[in-house]
Amino acid sequence: MLRIYADHRFVKPGQRHVVMLYPFWGKLPEDPRNPASGRFDRYVAQGRSLFALETLRDADVALLPAPWEDVRGDADARLLAHELAAEARAAGKPVVAFFWSDSTEPLPLDDALVFRTSLHASRRRPADFAMPAWSEDLVERYLGGELSLRPKRERPVVGFCGWAGAAGPPATAAPLRLSTGQRAGRSLKRRLQVLAAALGIKRRDTTRARVLRLLAGSGLIDTNFIIRDRYLGGPVILKEAADAEMAQRIRLEFVQNMVESDYVLCVRGVGNYSYRLYETLSCGRIPIFVNTDCVLPYDFAVDWKQYCVWVEEHEIVQVAEKVAAFHAGLSEHDFGDLQRASRRFWQERLSPEGFFTAFHQHLPLPVAAKAQ
């Protein structure tokens, strides 16, 4: 069991505390209309079997109790963070900090173990680690707890539901749907024109929009695309949707798109990470992961390429060929096993309870050994 030092002195009144402390200090209030509500409940139930709160002298690590995204712009909160770091340094304890943000800026806490959603591999510091972006358990919430397995087809079906990240047309009530089956009678040129118009592609192109365009134009795969004209992820759904029922419908449409696809395109958004990557694995689907100098959780212990169609950024023009080759290399049995393995990987390493169960693996060996 890992022993943690966390003190309310280092959190400003009214400030949030990090997820790691939910089993001890309480889970933060959630909007029940938000589809992601309840995502930390299993971790809250299990957390006291994984961690224990201790004095600084007896602890293995000193935890910055406030998330860095709340600390960074607050001078008083930053001062408290540096005070904690100084106390931990004097006691010979490593500091642990969490930063769930699109930002890739370094934290000004020397030698702190930093867990963050967005960072660049080429600028990674030795104590920087990736953490997942957490959503609800898609299988439990929407599929009755039963993983829906896809049979292997001759041609892979690539799914995507969401914003392409380009400046699109004015907001519309309905998203553009573009699937190979529905568009079979259209010429390739017309299909590309429709997709380009929906994505707002002119002279500028986002990585995500470019990959979608390449996939839509390929004869090697079947597409299952729902292109939205604005971002509608996470709590933004509640701001854009007229009511909770609409928010739920939008989320269900997102999940259904995954369920009806073999592979799901996962490309960075504003931050250098893909939220959709974790949702795809939660749903037991195979990500097409475009690596834009990313760092992934547990990359020191897990071969991520076992779970993904891995596409380096400079290989984007070959994305359809890579998907087709990957799919052709799987037997029917392999294809089913990979779906199960994807789901299991999310449960054991990427869900909140899975991530924190293996958390000790990030720590220096003497500390990690004691925490097992």
Short mmCIF file of N, CA and C in Angstrom, two decimals, residues 238-318:
data_model
loop_
_atom_site.label_atom_id
_atom_site.label_comp_id
_atom_site.label_asym_id
_atom_site.label_seq_id
_atom_site.Cartn_x
_atom_site.Cartn_y
_atom_site.Cartn_z
N LEU A 238 -23.38 19.86 -22.32
CA LEU A 238 -24.43 20.47 -21.53
C LEU A 238 -24.63 21.93 -21.87
N LYS A 239 -23.60 22.59 -22.34
CA LYS A 239 -23.72 23.99 -22.72
C LYS A 239 -24.39 24.13 -24.07
N GLU A 240 -24.10 23.18 -24.97
CA GLU A 240 -24.63 23.26 -26.33
C GLU A 240 -26.02 22.64 -26.44
N ALA A 241 -26.28 21.61 -25.67
CA ALA A 241 -27.55 20.90 -25.77
C ALA A 241 -28.66 21.69 -25.11
N ALA A 242 -29.85 21.61 -25.68
CA ALA A 242 -30.99 22.34 -25.13
C ALA A 242 -31.42 21.76 -23.80
N ASP A 243 -31.26 20.48 -23.59
CA ASP A 243 -31.67 19.84 -22.35
C ASP A 243 -30.87 18.56 -22.14
N ALA A 244 -31.10 17.95 -20.99
CA ALA A 244 -30.35 16.74 -20.65
C ALA A 244 -30.64 15.61 -21.62
N GLU A 245 -31.86 15.56 -22.13
CA GLU A 245 -32.21 14.50 -23.07
C GLU A 245 -31.38 14.60 -24.35
N MET A 246 -31.16 15.83 -24.82
CA MET A 246 -30.35 16.02 -26.01
C MET A 246 -28.89 15.65 -25.74
N ALA A 247 -28.40 16.01 -24.55
CA ALA A 247 -27.03 15.66 -24.19
C ALA A 247 -26.85 14.15 -24.21
N GLN A 248 -27.84 13.44 -23.68
CA GLN A 248 -27.77 11.98 -23.67
C GLN A 248 -27.82 11.42 -25.09
N ARG A 249 -28.64 12.01 -25.94
CA ARG A 249 -28.74 11.54 -27.32
C ARG A 249 -27.41 11.71 -28.05
N ILE A 250 -26.76 12.85 -27.84
CA ILE A 250 -25.48 13.11 -28.48
C ILE A 250 -24.44 12.09 -28.03
N ARG A 251 -24.46 11.78 -26.74
CA ARG A 251 -23.49 10.82 -26.22
C ARG A 251 -23.78 9.41 -26.75
N LEU A 252 -25.05 9.04 -26.78
CA LEU A 252 -25.41 7.72 -27.30
C LEU A 252 -25.02 7.57 -28.76
N GLU A 253 -25.16 8.64 -29.52
CA GLU A 253 -24.77 8.60 -30.93
C GLU A 253 -23.27 8.37 -31.06
N PHE A 254 -22.51 9.00 -30.19
CA PHE A 254 -21.06 8.82 -30.17
C PHE A 254 -20.70 7.36 -29.88
N VAL A 255 -21.33 6.79 -28.86
CA VAL A 255 -21.04 5.41 -28.48
C VAL A 255 -21.49 4.45 -29.57
N GLN A 256 -22.66 4.68 -30.13
CA GLN A 256 -23.17 3.80 -31.17
C GLN A 256 -22.26 3.78 -32.38
N ASN A 257 -21.67 4.93 -32.70
CA ASN A 257 -20.73 5.00 -33.81
C ASN A 257 -19.53 4.08 -33.55
N MET A 258 -19.06 4.05 -32.32
CA MET A 258 -17.96 3.15 -31.97
C MET A 258 -18.40 1.69 -32.07
N VAL A 259 -19.55 1.39 -31.52
CA VAL A 259 -20.05 0.01 -31.50
C VAL A 259 -20.18 -0.53 -32.92
N GLU A 260 -20.54 0.33 -33.86
CA GLU A 260 -20.76 -0.09 -35.24
C GLU A 260 -19.51 0.03 -36.10
N SER A 261 -18.36 0.20 -35.47
CA SER A 261 -17.09 0.32 -36.19
C SER A 261 -16.09 -0.71 -35.68
N ASP A 262 -15.16 -1.11 -36.55
CA ASP A 262 -14.07 -2.00 -36.14
C ASP A 262 -12.92 -1.22 -35.53
N TYR A 263 -12.61 -0.11 -36.16
CA TYR A 263 -11.49 0.75 -35.78
C TYR A 263 -12.03 2.17 -35.60
N VAL A 264 -11.39 2.94 -34.73
CA VAL A 264 -11.82 4.31 -34.48
C VAL A 264 -10.61 5.23 -34.59
N LEU A 265 -10.77 6.29 -35.36
CA LEU A 265 -9.67 7.24 -35.54
C LEU A 265 -9.46 8.06 -34.28
N CYS A 266 -8.22 8.09 -33.79
CA CYS A 266 -7.86 8.80 -32.57
C CYS A 266 -6.67 9.72 -32.87
N VAL A 267 -6.95 11.01 -32.96
CA VAL A 267 -5.93 12.00 -33.27
C VAL A 267 -6.02 13.11 -32.23
N ARG A 268 -4.92 13.72 -31.91
CA ARG A 268 -4.88 14.80 -30.93
C ARG A 268 -5.89 15.89 -31.24
N GLY A 269 -6.30 16.60 -30.20
CA GLY A 269 -7.12 17.78 -30.36
C GLY A 269 -6.28 19.01 -30.09
N VAL A 270 -6.79 19.93 -29.26
CA VAL A 270 -6.01 21.12 -28.91
C VAL A 270 -4.78 20.72 -28.11
N GLY A 271 -4.97 19.84 -27.14
CA GLY A 271 -3.84 19.29 -26.40
C GLY A 271 -3.20 18.16 -27.18
N ASN A 272 -1.98 17.81 -26.81
CA ASN A 272 -1.28 16.74 -27.53
C ASN A 272 -1.63 15.38 -26.93
N TYR A 273 -2.90 15.07 -26.97
CA TYR A 273 -3.40 13.76 -26.54
C TYR A 273 -4.77 13.56 -27.14
N SER A 274 -5.23 12.32 -27.14
CA SER A 274 -6.54 11.99 -27.70
C SER A 274 -7.44 11.44 -26.60
N TYR A 275 -8.45 12.21 -26.25
CA TYR A 275 -9.46 11.74 -25.30
C TYR A 275 -10.15 10.49 -25.85
N ARG A 276 -10.40 10.52 -27.16
CA ARG A 276 -11.10 9.43 -27.83
C ARG A 276 -10.33 8.10 -27.74
N LEU A 277 -9.01 8.17 -27.61
CA LEU A 277 -8.21 6.95 -27.48
C LEU A 277 -8.68 6.11 -26.30
N TYR A 278 -8.90 6.75 -25.16
CA TYR A 278 -9.30 6.03 -23.96
C TYR A 278 -10.75 5.56 -24.06
N GLU A 279 -11.60 6.36 -24.68
CA GLU A 279 -12.99 5.95 -24.88
C GLU A 279 -13.07 4.74 -25.81
N THR A 280 -12.24 4.73 -26.84
CA THR A 280 -12.22 3.62 -27.79
C THR A 280 -11.85 2.31 -27.10
N LEU A 281 -10.81 2.35 -26.29
CA LEU A 281 -10.38 1.15 -25.57
C LEU A 281 -11.42 0.72 -24.54
N SER A 282 -12.05 1.69 -23.90
CA SER A 282 -13.13 1.37 -22.96
C SER A 282 -14.24 0.59 -23.63
N CYS A 283 -14.50 0.92 -24.91
CA CYS A 283 -15.58 0.30 -25.67
C CYS A 283 -15.13 -1.00 -26.34
N GLY A 284 -13.87 -1.39 -26.15
CA GLY A 284 -13.39 -2.63 -26.76
C GLY A 284 -13.20 -2.52 -28.26
N ARG A 285 -12.84 -1.35 -28.73
CA ARG A 285 -12.58 -1.16 -30.15
C ARG A 285 -11.09 -0.85 -30.35
N ILE A 286 -10.65 -0.95 -31.59
CA ILE A 286 -9.23 -0.83 -31.90
C ILE A 286 -8.93 0.59 -32.37
N PRO A 287 -8.08 1.33 -31.68
CA PRO A 287 -7.78 2.69 -32.09
C PRO A 287 -6.85 2.72 -33.31
N ILE A 288 -7.09 3.68 -34.18
CA ILE A 288 -6.10 4.09 -35.18
C ILE A 288 -5.44 5.30 -34.57
N PHE A 289 -4.28 5.11 -33.99
CA PHE A 289 -3.64 6.17 -33.21
C PHE A 289 -2.58 6.87 -34.04
N VAL A 290 -2.77 8.17 -34.25
CA VAL A 290 -1.80 8.98 -34.96
C VAL A 290 -0.87 9.60 -33.93
N ASN A 291 0.39 9.21 -33.96
CA ASN A 291 1.35 9.64 -32.96
C ASN A 291 1.95 10.99 -33.34
N THR A 292 1.56 12.02 -32.60
CA THR A 292 2.06 13.38 -32.83
C THR A 292 3.04 13.75 -31.71
N ASP A 293 4.07 12.93 -31.54
CA ASP A 293 5.07 13.14 -30.49
C ASP A 293 4.42 13.01 -29.11
N CYS A 294 3.55 12.01 -28.97
CA CYS A 294 2.77 11.83 -27.75
C CYS A 294 3.51 10.98 -26.72
N VAL A 295 3.07 11.10 -25.48
CA VAL A 295 3.46 10.20 -24.40
C VAL A 295 2.18 9.55 -23.90
N LEU A 296 2.20 8.24 -23.71
CA LEU A 296 1.01 7.50 -23.32
C LEU A 296 1.18 6.88 -21.94
N PRO A 297 0.10 6.68 -21.21
CA PRO A 297 0.19 6.11 -19.87
C PRO A 297 0.85 4.73 -19.87
N TYR A 298 1.69 4.52 -18.89
CA TYR A 298 2.38 3.24 -18.69
C TYR A 298 3.18 2.82 -19.91
N ASP A 299 3.71 3.78 -20.65
CA ASP A 299 4.50 3.45 -21.84
C ASP A 299 5.80 2.74 -21.48
N PHE A 300 6.21 2.82 -20.23
CA PHE A 300 7.43 2.14 -19.79
C PHE A 300 7.17 0.66 -19.50
N ALA A 301 5.90 0.27 -19.44
CA ALA A 301 5.56 -1.11 -19.09
C ALA A 301 4.67 -1.80 -20.11
N VAL A 302 4.08 -1.03 -21.02
CA VAL A 302 3.09 -1.57 -21.96
C VAL A 302 3.52 -1.27 -23.39
N ASP A 303 3.41 -2.24 -24.26
CA ASP A 303 3.64 -2.03 -25.69
C ASP A 303 2.32 -1.60 -26.32
N TRP A 304 2.15 -0.30 -26.46
CA TRP A 304 0.89 0.23 -26.97
C TRP A 304 0.60 -0.23 -28.39
N LYS A 305 1.62 -0.56 -29.14
CA LYS A 305 1.40 -0.95 -30.53
C LYS A 305 0.68 -2.29 -30.64
N GLN A 306 0.58 -3.02 -29.53
CA GLN A 306 -0.20 -4.26 -29.53
C GLN A 306 -1.70 -3.98 -29.59
N TYR A 307 -2.09 -2.77 -29.21
CA TYR A 307 -3.51 -2.45 -29.09
C TYR A 307 -4.00 -1.48 -30.16
N CYS A 308 -3.12 -0.96 -30.98
CA CYS A 308 -3.47 0.11 -31.92
C CYS A 308 -2.97 -0.17 -33.32
N VAL A 309 -3.64 0.42 -34.29
CA VAL A 309 -3.02 0.64 -35.59
C VAL A 309 -2.20 1.91 -35.40
N TRP A 310 -0.91 1.77 -35.37
CA TRP A 310 -0.01 2.87 -34.99
C TRP A 310 0.45 3.59 -36.26
N VAL A 311 0.18 4.88 -36.32
CA VAL A 311 0.54 5.69 -37.48
C VAL A 311 1.36 6.88 -37.01
N GLU A 312 2.62 6.94 -37.41
CA GLU A 312 3.42 8.12 -37.11
C GLU A 312 2.92 9.29 -37.95
N GLU A 313 3.16 10.49 -37.44
CA GLU A 313 2.62 11.67 -38.12
C GLU A 313 3.12 11.77 -39.56
N HIS A 314 4.37 11.38 -39.79
CA HIS A 314 4.91 11.47 -41.15
C HIS A 314 4.38 10.36 -42.06
N GLU A 315 3.62 9.42 -41.50
CA GLU A 315 3.05 8.31 -42.27
C GLU A 315 1.57 8.51 -42.59
N ILE A 316 1.05 9.68 -42.33
CA ILE A 316 -0.39 9.91 -42.46
C ILE A 316 -0.90 9.57 -43.86
N VAL A 317 -0.12 9.87 -44.88
CA VAL A 317 -0.60 9.60 -46.25
C VAL A 317 -0.82 8.11 -46.48
N GLN A 318 -0.25 7.27 -45.63
CA GLN A 318 -0.40 5.82 -45.77
C GLN A 318 -1.43 5.24 -44.79
#
